[in-house]
Structures are given as C-alpha cells and as structure tokens.
CSV table of C-alpha atoms in Angstrom, one decimal:
chain,number,residue,atom,x,y,z
A,1,MET,CA,29.0,55.2,-44.3
A,2,ILE,CA,25.4,56.9,-42.9
A,3,GLU,CA,23.6,55.1,-45.6
A,4,ALA,CA,25.3,51.6,-45.1
A,5,SER,CA,24.4,52.0,-41.4
A,6,VAL,CA,20.6,52.8,-42.2
A,7,ILE,CA,20.6,49.9,-44.4
A,8,ALA,CA,22.1,47.6,-41.8
A,9,SER,CA,20.0,48.6,-39.0
A,10,PRO,CA,16.7,46.8,-40.0
A,11,PHE,CA,18.9,43.5,-40.6
A,12,LEU,CA,20.1,43.7,-37.3
A,13,GLY,CA,17.0,44.0,-35.9
A,14,ILE,CA,15.6,41.1,-37.7
A,15,PHE,CA,18.6,39.2,-36.6
A,16,PHE,CA,18.1,39.9,-32.9
A,17,CYS,CA,14.5,39.2,-33.2
A,18,LEU,CA,15.2,35.7,-34.6
A,19,LEU,CA,18.0,35.0,-32.1
A,20,HIS,CA,15.4,35.9,-29.2
A,21,VAL,CA,12.7,33.8,-30.8
A,22,ILE,CA,15.4,30.6,-30.9
A,23,VAL,CA,16.5,31.2,-27.4
A,24,SER,CA,12.8,31.3,-26.3
A,25,LEU,CA,12.2,28.0,-28.1
A,26,VAL,CA,15.0,26.3,-26.6
A,27,ARG,CA,14.0,27.4,-23.0
A,28,THR,CA,10.4,26.2,-23.9
A,29,TRP,CA,11.6,22.9,-25.0
A,30,SER,CA,14.0,22.5,-22.2
A,31,TYR,CA,11.0,23.2,-19.6
A,32,LEU,CA,8.7,20.9,-21.4
A,33,VAL,CA,11.4,18.0,-21.5
A,34,HIS,CA,12.0,18.3,-17.7
A,35,GLN,CA,8.0,18.4,-17.0
A,36,ILE,CA,7.7,15.3,-19.1
A,37,GLN,CA,10.8,13.8,-17.3
A,38,CYS,CA,9.1,14.4,-13.8
A,39,LEU,CA,5.9,13.1,-14.9
A,40,ILE,CA,7.3,9.9,-16.1
A,41,ILE,CA,9.4,9.6,-12.7
A,42,SER,CA,6.3,10.2,-10.7
A,43,SER,CA,4.3,7.8,-12.5
A,44,GLY,CA,6.6,5.0,-11.9
A,45,LEU,CA,7.2,4.2,-15.5
A,46,LEU,CA,11.1,3.9,-15.4
A,47,PRO,CA,12.1,0.4,-14.0
A,48,GLN,CA,14.9,2.1,-11.7
A,49,TYR,CA,12.0,4.0,-9.8
A,50,GLN,CA,9.4,1.2,-9.6
A,51,ASP,CA,11.4,-1.0,-6.8
A,52,ILE,CA,13.5,0.2,-3.9
A,53,ASN,CA,15.8,-2.7,-2.7
A,54,LEU,CA,15.7,-2.2,1.2
A,55,ASP,CA,18.0,-5.3,2.0
A,56,ARG,CA,21.3,-3.1,2.1
A,57,LEU,CA,19.5,0.2,2.9
A,58,ARG,CA,20.7,1.1,6.5
A,59,HIS,CA,20.3,5.1,6.1
A,60,LEU,CA,18.4,6.9,3.6
A,61,ALA,CA,18.8,10.6,3.0
A,62,VAL,CA,16.2,12.8,1.2
A,63,VAL,CA,17.1,16.3,-0.1
A,64,ILE,CA,13.8,18.5,-0.6
A,65,ASP,CA,13.8,21.9,-2.4
A,66,SER,CA,13.1,24.7,0.1
A,67,GLU,CA,10.1,25.7,-1.7
A,68,ASP,CA,8.8,22.1,-1.7
A,69,ALA,CA,9.5,21.6,2.0
A,70,LYS,CA,7.0,24.3,2.6
A,71,ASN,CA,4.3,21.8,1.7
A,72,LYS,CA,4.2,20.1,5.0
A,73,SER,CA,1.4,17.7,4.0
A,74,LYS,CA,3.6,16.4,1.2
A,75,VAL,CA,6.7,16.1,3.5
A,76,HIS,CA,4.3,14.3,6.2
A,77,GLN,CA,3.2,12.1,3.4
A,78,LEU,CA,6.7,11.4,2.4
A,79,LEU,CA,7.6,10.4,5.9
A,80,CYS,CA,4.5,8.0,6.1
A,81,TRP,CA,5.3,6.3,2.7
A,82,LEU,CA,9.0,5.9,3.9
A,83,SER,CA,8.0,4.1,7.2
A,84,ASP,CA,5.5,1.9,5.4
A,85,ILE,CA,8.1,0.6,2.9
A,86,GLY,CA,10.4,-0.2,6.0
A,87,VAL,CA,12.9,2.5,6.1
A,88,LYS,CA,14.4,2.7,9.6
A,89,TYR,CA,16.7,5.9,9.5
A,90,VAL,CA,16.0,8.9,7.2
A,91,ILE,CA,18.0,12.2,7.1
A,92,LEU,CA,15.9,15.1,5.9
A,93,TYR,CA,17.6,18.1,4.5
A,94,ASP,CA,16.7,21.3,2.8
A,95,ILE,CA,19.0,24.2,2.3
A,96,GLU,CA,16.9,26.8,4.1
A,97,GLY,CA,16.2,25.0,7.1
A,98,VAL,CA,12.6,25.0,6.6
A,99,ILE,CA,11.8,21.5,7.7
A,100,LYS,CA,13.8,22.2,11.0
A,101,LYS,CA,11.9,25.1,11.8
A,102,SER,CA,8.7,23.4,11.3
A,103,ASP,CA,9.9,20.0,13.1
A,104,LYS,CA,7.1,20.5,16.1
A,105,ALA,CA,4.4,20.4,13.2
A,106,TYR,CA,5.6,17.2,11.7
A,107,LYS,CA,6.0,15.6,15.2
A,108,LYS,CA,2.4,16.8,16.4
A,109,SER,CA,1.1,15.4,13.1
A,110,SER,CA,1.9,11.8,13.9
A,111,ALA,CA,-1.0,9.3,14.0
A,112,ASN,CA,0.1,8.2,17.3
A,113,PRO,CA,1.9,11.2,19.2
A,114,SER,CA,3.0,8.8,21.8
A,115,GLU,CA,5.3,7.0,19.2
A,116,THR,CA,7.2,10.3,18.5
A,117,LYS,CA,10.2,10.8,21.1
A,118,CYS,CA,12.6,13.4,21.0
A,119,LEU,CA,16.2,12.1,21.1
A,120,ASP,CA,18.3,15.1,20.7
A,121,PHE,CA,16.8,18.7,20.6
A,122,ALA,CA,18.8,21.6,21.3
A,123,PRO,CA,19.7,25.0,19.6
A,124,ASN,CA,22.4,24.7,16.9
A,125,MET,CA,22.3,21.1,17.2
A,126,LEU,CA,21.3,18.2,15.2
A,127,LEU,CA,17.5,17.4,15.5
A,128,ILE,CA,17.0,13.6,15.7
A,129,PHE,CA,13.5,12.0,17.0
A,130,ASP,CA,11.6,8.9,16.5
A,131,MET,CA,8.6,9.0,14.2
A,132,PHE,CA,6.4,6.3,12.6
A,133,GLY,CA,8.7,3.5,14.0
A,134,MET,CA,11.8,5.2,12.3
A,135,THR,CA,14.6,7.5,13.5
A,136,VAL,CA,14.2,11.1,11.8
A,137,GLU,CA,17.4,13.3,11.6
A,138,ILE,CA,16.7,16.8,10.2
A,139,ILE,CA,19.6,19.0,9.1
A,140,PHE,CA,20.1,22.1,6.8
A,141,TYR,CA,22.9,24.1,5.2
A,142,THR,CA,24.0,25.7,8.5
A,143,ASP,CA,24.4,22.6,10.2
A,144,GLY,CA,27.3,21.7,7.8
A,145,LYS,CA,29.0,25.0,7.7
A,146,GLU,CA,29.0,24.7,11.6
A,147,ALA,CA,30.3,21.3,11.5
A,148,ALA,CA,33.1,22.2,9.2
A,149,ALA,CA,34.0,25.3,11.6
A,150,LYS,CA,34.1,23.3,14.6
A,151,GLY,CA,36.0,20.2,13.0
A,152,ALA,CA,38.6,22.6,11.5
A,153,ASN,CA,39.0,24.4,15.0
A,154,TYR,CA,39.4,20.9,16.6
A,155,LEU,CA,42.2,19.9,14.3
A,156,CYS,CA,43.9,23.3,14.6
A,157,SER,CA,44.0,23.1,18.3
A,158,ASN,CA,45.1,19.6,18.5
A,159,TYR,CA,47.9,20.4,16.2
A,160,LEU,CA,48.9,23.4,18.1
A,161,LYS,CA,49.0,21.5,21.3
A,162,ASN,CA,50.7,18.5,20.1
A,163,GLN,CA,53.3,20.6,18.2
A,164,ASP,CA,57.0,20.1,19.1
A,165,ASP,CA,59.2,23.2,18.8
A,166,THR,CA,62.1,21.2,18.2
A,167,LEU,CA,60.8,19.7,14.9
A,168,ASN,CA,60.8,21.7,11.8
A,169,LYS,CA,57.5,23.6,11.1
A,170,LEU,CA,56.1,22.6,7.9
A,171,GLY,CA,52.4,22.9,8.6
A,172,PRO,CA,49.9,20.4,9.4
A,173,LYS,CA,49.1,17.4,7.1
A,174,PHE,CA,45.5,16.0,8.0
A,175,THR,CA,44.3,12.7,6.6
A,176,GLU,CA,40.7,11.6,6.0
A,177,PRO,CA,40.5,9.6,9.3
A,178,ASP,CA,41.8,12.7,11.1
A,179,ILE,CA,39.0,15.0,9.7
A,180,SER,CA,36.4,11.9,10.5
A,181,SER,CA,37.6,11.7,14.1
A,182,ALA,CA,37.3,15.6,14.5
A,183,LEU,CA,33.8,15.6,13.2
A,184,LYS,CA,33.0,12.9,15.6
A,185,ALA,CA,34.6,14.7,18.4
A,186,VAL,CA,32.5,17.8,17.9
A,187,GLY,CA,29.3,15.5,17.5
A,188,HIS,CA,28.8,16.2,13.7
A,189,ASP,CA,29.8,12.7,12.3
A,190,GLY,CA,26.4,11.1,11.5
A,191,PRO,CA,25.8,8.1,9.5
A,192,GLU,CA,26.6,8.0,6.0
A,193,PRO,CA,23.5,7.5,3.9
A,194,ASP,CA,23.2,4.4,1.3
A,195,LEU,CA,21.1,6.3,-0.8
A,196,LEU,CA,20.0,10.0,-1.5
A,197,LEU,CA,16.9,11.0,-2.9
A,198,VAL,CA,16.4,14.6,-4.4
A,199,TYR,CA,13.2,16.1,-4.5
A,200,GLY,CA,13.2,19.5,-6.6
A,201,PRO,CA,14.3,21.1,-10.0
A,202,ALA,CA,18.1,20.7,-9.0
A,203,ARG,CA,20.0,17.8,-10.0
A,204,CYS,CA,22.4,18.1,-7.0
A,205,HIS,CA,22.7,17.7,-3.2
A,206,LEU,CA,22.1,21.3,-2.5
A,207,GLY,CA,24.8,21.6,0.1
A,208,PHE,CA,24.2,18.2,1.9
A,209,PRO,CA,27.3,17.6,4.1
A,210,ALA,CA,29.6,16.2,1.5
A,211,TRP,CA,31.8,14.2,4.1
A,212,ARG,CA,28.7,12.2,4.6
A,213,LEU,CA,28.2,11.2,0.8
A,214,ARG,CA,31.4,9.4,0.1
A,215,TYR,CA,29.8,6.1,-1.0
A,216,THR,CA,26.1,7.4,-1.5
A,217,GLU,CA,24.1,6.8,-4.4
A,218,ILE,CA,22.2,9.9,-5.6
A,219,VAL,CA,18.9,9.7,-7.5
A,220,HIS,CA,16.8,12.6,-8.8
A,221,MET,CA,13.1,12.2,-8.2
A,222,GLY,CA,11.6,15.3,-9.6
A,223,PRO,CA,9.5,17.8,-7.4
A,224,LEU,CA,8.0,16.6,-4.4
A,225,THR,CA,4.5,18.3,-5.3
A,226,SER,CA,4.4,15.9,-8.4
A,227,MET,CA,5.1,12.8,-6.5
A,228,HIS,CA,2.4,10.0,-6.3
A,229,LEU,CA,3.6,7.9,-3.4
A,230,VAL,CA,2.1,4.5,-3.4
A,231,LEU,CA,2.7,1.2,-1.8
C-alpha cells in the first residue's frame, strides 16, 4: 500500500498541475474575449451600437460601475455626449453612490454654470438637477432600499388603518398598482427609463430599482474608460 501511494503521488501532482494550467488558460481566454468585445463595442463596429433612435426615448438610465464612476472627467464627457445627441432626461446610477457624493463637481464643471439649476437636493432624497439642457437624476443602491422600506411601511400602515375587525383576517394582498401608488406616495416612483446603458464589467443592472425597469431595454456598453464618444 505504501509503495502504491508513493507511485501515485507524482501522477497526482502532474494531474493537478495540468488542471491548474487548463483553468488558467480558460480564465485568460475569457479575459481576452471580454477585452476584444469591449474594444469592438467602443469602436462602434457593431450595428446595434452605431445609432441610437431617440424618437421614442423619453428617459435614459445609465448604470456605471463604481470604479469607473470615480473618473469624473469620463462621466462629465458622457453627460455632454448625451446632451449633444438630444437626450432630455437621464438617470445616473452607481451602486456605491460615488456619483451622488460628487454631484457638486459635475454641476460646477458645466460650461455654463447658470444653466445648472438644482431642482431637488436634500439628504436621503432623490437628487435631480438641470445640466446641459437636460434633466439629470442621480441615485444609488441605498435609494432603492430606502424606497422599498418606505413603500412597504406605507402599505402596511394603510392596511392596518383600513382593516375591518369583522372580516376574516387572511392577510394583505397587494397588487402592482398598490405598490406603484405606495412608491409615488413616499416620493420614490420616478420615471421608467426606455433604455438602460450599463458601463462596466458586469452584465446586470447592479441593483438599479427593479420597479423602474419593467419595460426597459438593457444594453451592455463595456467599461466607461474604454468608451470613445463621438457624434
């Protein structure tokens, strides 16, 4: 038994080395494919990324990876580009709130500061202001959690207030209109974007409020740092 284990040890070592090499090659290949895809997207070679039809685009949402959001010049460039192509309402989102914490920097960087007018600015409230002739709304992950908590509390309070003790207590049944009304009542309804652009490595909305994405088309644009925005 001892001799068998001694003989098998080198083969096991070789096997694990080969397995490690295969896994490393797969990860490297996946990384290269991702980088090439991002380069193709940023170069505008794919037809679906060449033109944006603004005829039916009333509200645009942009989800930016928090690391990319720290690049203020790129975010500022993105806002300028969106304004130039005719977008009138844009919702900026990053999961950590980097953009919301830096909102003053973006507003001060406007070419014409007089065109920047704050419409709603209060702690723990939605931040909405005018910039470059378009309305900019800035939210992050905590805003969604707070909205869900306030909406649930509003529904529960109304249910307990209107409950009839003579009826059988089966528990509340809330419909989609009830939830929409509750979010509107607590000031967290907001417009539903027609299109959502995702800048970053992740291919998801990174916690963007789900109740505002019922009919939204989601498009992954690759890292913001690799984008070349041209008219």
